[in-house]
Amino acid sequence: MVDTQWIVTAAHCFIRPYTPADYMVNLGAYQLSVPSGVMSAVSAIYIHPIYKRDGSSGDIALIKLQYPIQFTDYIMPICIPDENVQFPSGMSCFVTGWGSINQGVSLPAPQTLQKVQLPIIDQTECDTMYHINNPTLSANTTLIQWDMICAGFKDGQKDACQGDSGGPLACKWDGSWLLAGIVSWGFGCAIANRPGVYTRVTAYSNWIKQYIPQFELTPAVITVPDPTNGSFCHSSPLIFLLILCIVLLHKLL
């Protein structure tokens, strides 16, 4: 959540046609098997216009809730970096979600929110990794596009997994937490030379600002936030509002 009425997630979480009335958002959930959180109706869904399919550029979406939400100890916003913020290779960040705990292994009850700490991987280095043992991919083909950021380990170890899509890659930044990426795609879970790929939020900071003009982006040099100006963001990695494809975007039947 980036504002009392706005949420950022991945474009591939939605099925065309994008009908807001088909969705509800669960805010503040922690254990999915234990009823909790606040259900909110959706008034609008904005998919970035360059998004085409899973794995393409533009895998970002904005959700506008029907009504503003009251922030609580469990529902709080995260900062959005402006386009000049750089997340250097090796910087340690966190991914949180309720996805599978291993390839094909679902999160067991009570389905408690999980987190994993991962280092940022340079875009060029990540693209090189995806070419290793990948004979179907031409050496001249760039897989990791300009608007993507990677996180993980060369030898696998830890990763986001199926069911985490749309969730946050959050990095500590001068006392606050910035949304560096949105879980987008990958090849399996925690496989060597196949780190998780995320939508790079700085590539779309200005696009977000178009829909939320009053929202203040976080610059590379941070000043003390003013909680009265609508852009205050929280300092805990576990209680950001997470909007995940599988569990929190409820398609109404």
mmCIF file of C-alpha atoms in Angstrom:
data_model
loop_
_atom_site.group_PDB
_atom_site.id
_atom_site.type_symbol
_atom_site.label_atom_id
_atom_site.label_comp_id
_atom_site.label_asym_id
_atom_site.label_seq_id
_atom_site.Cartn_x
_atom_site.Cartn_y
_atom_site.Cartn_z
ATOM 1 C CA MET A 1 0.000 0.000 0.000
ATOM 2 C CA VAL A 2 1.407 3.386 -0.950
ATOM 3 C CA ASP A 3 -1.501 5.616 0.091
ATOM 4 C CA THR A 4 -4.769 5.255 1.993
ATOM 5 C CA GLN A 5 -6.582 4.332 -1.233
ATOM 6 C CA TRP A 6 -3.866 3.015 -3.573
ATOM 7 C CA ILE A 7 -2.023 -0.292 -3.886
ATOM 8 C CA VAL A 8 0.811 -1.372 -6.179
ATOM 9 C CA THR A 9 0.993 -4.939 -7.495
ATOM 10 C CA ALA A 10 1.930 -6.893 -10.633
ATOM 11 C CA ALA A 11 -0.029 -6.583 -13.875
ATOM 12 C CA HIS A 12 0.027 -10.351 -14.445
ATOM 13 C CA CYS A 13 -2.152 -10.799 -11.354
ATOM 14 C CA PHE A 14 -5.182 -9.791 -13.426
ATOM 15 C CA ILE A 15 -7.150 -11.521 -16.167
ATOM 16 C CA ARG A 16 -8.588 -9.555 -19.074
ATOM 17 C CA PRO A 17 -11.038 -7.900 -19.122
ATOM 18 C CA TYR A 18 -9.912 -5.947 -16.071
ATOM 19 C CA THR A 19 -13.217 -5.567 -14.225
ATOM 20 C CA PRO A 20 -12.850 -3.936 -10.758
ATOM 21 C CA ALA A 21 -16.164 -5.362 -9.513
ATOM 22 C CA ASP A 22 -14.709 -8.867 -9.898
ATOM 23 C CA TYR A 23 -12.107 -8.298 -7.182
ATOM 24 C CA MET A 24 -11.837 -7.738 -3.442
ATOM 25 C CA VAL A 25 -8.619 -6.913 -1.572
ATOM 26 C CA ASN A 26 -7.745 -8.375 1.839
ATOM 27 C CA LEU A 27 -5.799 -5.833 3.905
ATOM 28 C CA GLY A 28 -3.674 -6.660 6.928
ATOM 29 C CA ALA A 29 -3.784 -10.459 6.739
ATOM 30 C CA TYR A 30 -1.063 -12.419 8.600
ATOM 31 C CA GLN A 31 -2.167 -16.063 8.865
ATOM 32 C CA LEU A 32 -4.412 -16.952 5.964
ATOM 33 C CA SER A 33 -6.013 -19.910 7.743
ATOM 34 C CA VAL A 34 -7.118 -17.566 10.542
ATOM 35 C CA PRO A 35 -9.792 -15.060 9.465
ATOM 36 C CA SER A 36 -8.275 -11.607 9.795
ATOM 37 C CA GLY A 37 -7.725 -8.400 7.887
ATOM 38 C CA VAL A 38 -10.124 -6.018 6.217
ATOM 39 C CA MET A 39 -11.857 -6.785 2.934
ATOM 40 C CA SER A 40 -12.082 -3.834 0.565
ATOM 41 C CA ALA A 41 -13.836 -3.420 -2.762
ATOM 42 C CA VAL A 42 -11.894 -2.202 -5.794
ATOM 43 C CA SER A 43 -13.036 0.850 -7.760
ATOM 44 C CA ALA A 44 -10.376 0.879 -10.503
ATOM 45 C CA ILE A 45 -7.503 -1.190 -11.910
ATOM 46 C CA TYR A 46 -4.757 0.470 -13.949
ATOM 47 C CA ILE A 47 -2.434 -1.807 -15.913
ATOM 48 C CA HIS A 48 0.681 -0.239 -17.392
ATOM 49 C CA PRO A 49 0.081 0.167 -21.148
ATOM 50 C CA ILE A 50 3.301 -1.558 -22.256
ATOM 51 C CA TYR A 51 2.473 -4.789 -20.405
ATOM 52 C CA LYS A 52 1.780 -7.618 -22.864
ATOM 53 C CA ARG A 53 2.168 -10.986 -21.132
ATOM 54 C CA ASP A 54 3.891 -12.859 -18.283
ATOM 55 C CA GLY A 55 7.570 -11.948 -18.244
ATOM 56 C CA SER A 56 7.212 -8.825 -20.375
ATOM 57 C CA SER A 57 8.117 -5.272 -19.448
ATOM 58 C CA GLY A 58 5.468 -3.175 -17.735
ATOM 59 C CA ASP A 59 4.470 -5.832 -15.184
ATOM 60 C CA ILE A 60 2.991 -3.318 -12.757
ATOM 61 C CA ALA A 61 -0.544 -2.325 -11.831
ATOM 62 C CA LEU A 62 -2.267 0.159 -9.573
ATOM 63 C CA ILE A 63 -5.407 -0.688 -7.633
ATOM 64 C CA LYS A 64 -7.678 2.059 -6.357
ATOM 65 C CA LEU A 65 -9.817 0.990 -3.433
ATOM 66 C CA GLN A 66 -13.444 2.015 -3.290
ATOM 67 C CA TYR A 67 -12.858 3.926 -0.042
ATOM 68 C CA PRO A 68 -9.764 5.203 1.817
ATOM 69 C CA ILE A 69 -8.435 2.781 4.424
ATOM 70 C CA GLN A 70 -7.532 3.643 8.001
ATOM 71 C CA PHE A 71 -3.901 2.730 8.736
ATOM 72 C CA THR A 72 -3.372 0.374 11.682
ATOM 73 C CA ASP A 73 -0.497 -1.576 13.234
ATOM 74 C CA TYR A 74 -1.027 -4.163 10.466
ATOM 75 C CA ILE A 75 -1.931 -1.980 7.489
ATOM 76 C CA MET A 76 0.739 0.595 6.700
ATOM 77 C CA PRO A 77 2.246 2.149 3.578
ATOM 78 C CA ILE A 78 5.681 1.624 2.086
ATOM 79 C CA CYS A 79 7.789 4.330 0.432
ATOM 80 C CA ILE A 80 8.045 4.553 -3.358
ATOM 81 C CA PRO A 81 11.508 5.649 -4.580
ATOM 82 C CA ASP A 82 11.885 8.289 -7.255
ATOM 83 C CA GLU A 83 13.583 7.435 -10.540
ATOM 84 C CA ASN A 84 17.035 8.527 -9.297
ATOM 85 C CA VAL A 85 17.258 6.036 -6.424
ATOM 86 C CA GLN A 86 19.753 3.241 -7.118
ATOM 87 C CA PHE A 87 19.710 -0.125 -5.357
ATOM 88 C CA PRO A 88 23.313 -1.365 -5.653
ATOM 89 C CA SER A 89 24.313 -4.945 -6.331
ATOM 90 C CA GLY A 90 24.705 -6.820 -3.052
ATOM 91 C CA MET A 91 22.291 -4.626 -1.105
ATOM 92 C CA SER A 92 20.272 -6.793 1.268
ATOM 93 C CA CYS A 93 16.475 -6.613 0.890
ATOM 94 C CA PHE A 94 13.422 -8.629 1.934
ATOM 95 C CA VAL A 95 10.658 -10.438 0.071
ATOM 96 C CA THR A 96 7.488 -11.363 1.944
ATOM 97 C CA GLY A 97 4.522 -13.497 0.977
ATOM 98 C CA TRP A 98 2.415 -16.639 1.331
ATOM 99 C CA GLY A 99 3.728 -18.470 -1.717
ATOM 100 C CA SER A 100 5.090 -22.019 -1.945
ATOM 101 C CA ILE A 101 7.950 -22.812 0.433
ATOM 102 C CA ASN A 102 9.631 -24.916 -2.254
ATOM 103 C CA GLN A 103 8.910 -25.885 -5.836
ATOM 104 C CA GLY A 104 5.481 -27.543 -5.721
ATOM 105 C CA VAL A 105 5.275 -27.395 -1.901
ATOM 106 C CA SER A 106 2.475 -25.160 -0.608
ATOM 107 C CA LEU A 107 2.768 -23.144 2.598
ATOM 108 C CA PRO A 108 1.205 -25.316 5.338
ATOM 109 C CA ALA A 109 -1.519 -24.186 7.739
ATOM 110 C CA PRO A 110 -1.927 -21.784 9.402
ATOM 111 C CA GLN A 111 -0.216 -20.194 6.355
ATOM 112 C CA THR A 112 1.805 -17.622 8.264
ATOM 113 C CA LEU A 113 3.353 -14.746 6.332
ATOM 114 C CA GLN A 114 6.920 -15.634 5.332
ATOM 115 C CA LYS A 115 9.952 -13.457 4.669
ATOM 116 C CA VAL A 116 13.311 -14.076 3.024
ATOM 117 C CA GLN A 117 16.394 -11.863 2.901
ATOM 118 C CA LEU A 118 18.040 -11.598 -0.516
ATOM 119 C CA PRO A 119 20.830 -9.525 -2.093
ATOM 120 C CA ILE A 120 20.217 -7.368 -5.147
ATOM 121 C CA ILE A 121 21.889 -8.693 -8.315
ATOM 122 C CA ASP A 122 23.167 -6.380 -11.028
ATOM 123 C CA GLN A 123 20.909 -6.394 -14.109
ATOM 124 C CA THR A 124 23.696 -7.379 -16.526
ATOM 125 C CA GLU A 125 24.973 -10.085 -14.172
ATOM 126 C CA CYS A 126 21.445 -11.457 -13.789
ATOM 127 C CA ASP A 127 20.969 -11.593 -17.557
ATOM 128 C CA THR A 128 24.286 -13.449 -17.877
ATOM 129 C CA MET A 129 23.129 -16.001 -15.298
ATOM 130 C CA TYR A 130 19.941 -16.696 -17.254
ATOM 131 C CA HIS A 131 22.034 -17.489 -20.346
ATOM 132 C CA ILE A 132 23.996 -20.212 -18.491
ATOM 133 C CA ASN A 133 22.831 -23.709 -19.533
ATOM 134 C CA ASN A 134 20.030 -22.146 -21.569
ATOM 135 C CA PRO A 135 20.605 -23.338 -25.164
ATOM 136 C CA THR A 136 17.241 -22.046 -26.374
ATOM 137 C CA LEU A 137 18.238 -18.464 -25.553
ATOM 138 C CA SER A 138 20.418 -16.648 -28.086
ATOM 139 C CA ALA A 139 23.565 -15.029 -26.738
ATOM 140 C CA ASN A 140 22.374 -11.755 -28.275
ATOM 141 C CA THR A 141 18.981 -11.861 -26.556
ATOM 142 C CA THR A 142 18.519 -9.686 -23.476
ATOM 143 C CA LEU A 143 16.116 -11.419 -21.100
ATOM 144 C CA ILE A 144 16.393 -9.063 -18.126
ATOM 145 C CA GLN A 145 14.900 -5.842 -19.478
ATOM 146 C CA TRP A 146 15.532 -2.217 -18.509
ATOM 147 C CA ASP A 147 12.616 -2.190 -16.056
ATOM 148 C CA MET A 148 13.577 -5.345 -14.157
ATOM 149 C CA ILE A 149 15.688 -5.934 -11.061
ATOM 150 C CA CYS A 150 16.915 -9.280 -9.722
ATOM 151 C CA ALA A 151 17.512 -10.590 -6.213
ATOM 152 C CA GLY A 152 18.858 -13.902 -4.956
ATOM 153 C CA PHE A 153 21.972 -16.049 -5.028
ATOM 154 C CA LYS A 154 24.006 -17.471 -7.897
ATOM 155 C CA ASP A 155 23.748 -20.967 -6.425
ATOM 156 C CA GLY A 156 20.044 -20.709 -5.561
ATOM 157 C CA GLN A 157 19.609 -21.146 -1.792
ATOM 158 C CA LYS A 158 16.663 -18.764 -1.235
ATOM 159 C CA ASP A 159 14.050 -17.200 -3.470
ATOM 160 C CA ALA A 160 10.476 -16.052 -3.904
ATOM 161 C CA CYS A 161 8.233 -18.799 -5.279
ATOM 162 C CA GLN A 162 4.860 -19.472 -6.904
ATOM 163 C CA GLY A 163 2.136 -17.576 -5.063
ATOM 164 C CA ASP A 164 4.396 -14.664 -4.090
ATOM 165 C CA SER A 165 3.725 -12.760 -7.321
ATOM 166 C CA GLY A 166 2.720 -9.140 -6.862
ATOM 167 C CA GLY A 167 4.425 -8.936 -3.471
ATOM 168 C CA PRO A 168 7.173 -6.528 -2.381
ATOM 169 C CA LEU A 169 10.947 -6.537 -2.626
ATOM 170 C CA ALA A 170 11.570 -4.065 0.202
ATOM 171 C CA CYS A 171 14.921 -2.471 1.048
ATOM 172 C CA LYS A 172 15.913 -0.548 4.192
ATOM 173 C CA TRP A 173 16.865 2.990 3.230
ATOM 174 C CA ASP A 174 18.006 5.588 5.743
ATOM 175 C CA GLY A 175 15.587 4.427 8.423
ATOM 176 C CA SER A 176 12.634 3.792 6.109
ATOM 177 C CA TRP A 177 11.679 0.978 3.745
ATOM 178 C CA LEU A 178 11.518 1.466 0.002
ATOM 179 C CA LEU A 179 9.673 -0.673 -2.515
ATOM 180 C CA ALA A 180 12.530 -1.630 -4.834
ATOM 181 C CA GLY A 181 10.673 -4.304 -6.776
ATOM 182 C CA ILE A 182 7.471 -6.265 -7.301
ATOM 183 C CA VAL A 183 7.630 -10.062 -7.585
ATOM 184 C CA SER A 184 7.232 -10.656 -11.324
ATOM 185 C CA TRP A 185 8.699 -13.884 -12.732
ATOM 186 C CA GLY A 186 11.446 -16.478 -12.503
ATOM 187 C CA PHE A 187 12.418 -20.010 -13.435
ATOM 188 C CA GLY A 188 11.426 -22.420 -10.690
ATOM 189 C CA CYS A 189 12.337 -21.539 -7.104
ATOM 190 C CA ALA A 190 15.861 -21.127 -5.711
ATOM 191 C CA ILE A 191 17.523 -22.733 -8.749
ATOM 192 C CA ALA A 192 21.187 -21.972 -9.449
ATOM 193 C CA ASN A 193 21.677 -19.139 -11.991
ATOM 194 C CA ARG A 194 17.944 -18.415 -12.016
ATOM 195 C CA PRO A 195 17.365 -15.640 -9.425
ATOM 196 C CA GLY A 196 13.966 -14.072 -8.947
ATOM 197 C CA VAL A 197 13.071 -11.240 -11.319
ATOM 198 C CA TYR A 198 11.132 -8.208 -10.101
ATOM 199 C CA THR A 199 9.574 -5.176 -11.714
ATOM 200 C CA ARG A 200 11.937 -2.281 -10.954
ATOM 201 C CA VAL A 201 9.704 0.276 -9.250
ATOM 202 C CA THR A 202 11.961 3.266 -9.993
ATOM 203 C CA ALA A 203 11.213 2.711 -13.691
ATOM 204 C CA TYR A 204 7.559 3.484 -12.968
ATOM 205 C CA SER A 205 7.722 6.077 -10.188
ATOM 206 C CA ASN A 206 6.511 8.863 -12.449
ATOM 207 C CA TRP A 207 3.728 6.651 -13.837
ATOM 208 C CA ILE A 208 2.499 6.036 -10.272
ATOM 209 C CA LYS A 209 2.690 9.761 -9.572
ATOM 210 C CA GLN A 210 0.364 10.460 -12.527
ATOM 211 C CA TYR A 211 -2.437 8.622 -10.757
ATOM 212 C CA ILE A 212 -1.630 9.883 -7.244
ATOM 213 C CA PRO A 213 -0.511 13.513 -7.769
ATOM 214 C CA GLN A 214 -0.383 14.269 -4.048
ATOM 215 C CA PHE A 215 1.954 11.348 -3.382
ATOM 216 C CA GLU A 216 5.553 12.265 -2.511
ATOM 217 C CA LEU A 217 8.215 9.994 -3.997
ATOM 218 C CA THR A 218 11.233 9.239 -1.816
ATOM 219 C CA PRO A 219 14.411 10.859 -3.195
ATOM 220 C CA ALA A 220 17.932 9.441 -3.063
ATOM 221 C CA VAL A 221 18.642 11.790 -0.155
ATOM 222 C CA ILE A 222 15.899 11.368 2.433
ATOM 223 C CA THR A 223 14.604 14.110 4.703
ATOM 224 C CA VAL A 224 12.493 13.443 7.795
ATOM 225 C CA PRO A 225 8.994 12.403 6.578
ATOM 226 C CA ASP A 226 5.979 14.495 7.496
ATOM 227 C CA PRO A 227 3.125 12.165 8.559
ATOM 228 C CA THR A 228 0.558 14.882 7.781
ATOM 229 C CA ASN A 229 1.336 15.216 4.070
ATOM 230 C CA GLY A 230 -0.094 11.845 2.992
ATOM 231 C CA SER A 231 3.287 10.367 2.037
ATOM 232 C CA PHE A 232 4.427 8.934 5.377
ATOM 233 C CA CYS A 233 5.804 5.424 5.015
ATOM 234 C CA HIS A 234 6.518 2.824 7.658
ATOM 235 C CA SER A 235 9.696 1.294 9.028
ATOM 236 C CA SER A 236 8.873 -2.391 9.497
ATOM 237 C CA PRO A 237 9.465 -5.024 6.790
ATOM 238 C CA LEU A 238 6.679 -7.329 7.953
ATOM 239 C CA ILE A 239 3.595 -5.144 8.064
ATOM 240 C CA PHE A 240 3.570 -3.534 4.654
ATOM 241 C CA LEU A 241 0.322 -4.175 2.900
ATOM 242 C CA LEU A 242 0.952 -7.039 0.509
ATOM 243 C CA ILE A 243 -1.222 -7.542 -2.541
ATOM 244 C CA LEU A 244 -0.384 -10.972 -3.888
ATOM 245 C CA CYS A 245 -1.871 -12.581 -6.973
ATOM 246 C CA ILE A 246 -3.064 -15.821 -5.453
ATOM 247 C CA VAL A 247 -4.206 -15.099 -1.941
ATOM 248 C CA LEU A 248 -5.130 -11.463 -1.581
ATOM 249 C CA LEU A 249 -6.679 -10.570 -4.905
ATOM 250 C CA HIS A 250 -9.950 -12.410 -4.570
ATOM 251 C CA LYS A 251 -11.708 -13.022 -7.898
ATOM 252 C CA LEU A 252 -15.411 -13.087 -7.249
ATOM 253 C CA LEU A 253 -17.274 -15.982 -8.888
#
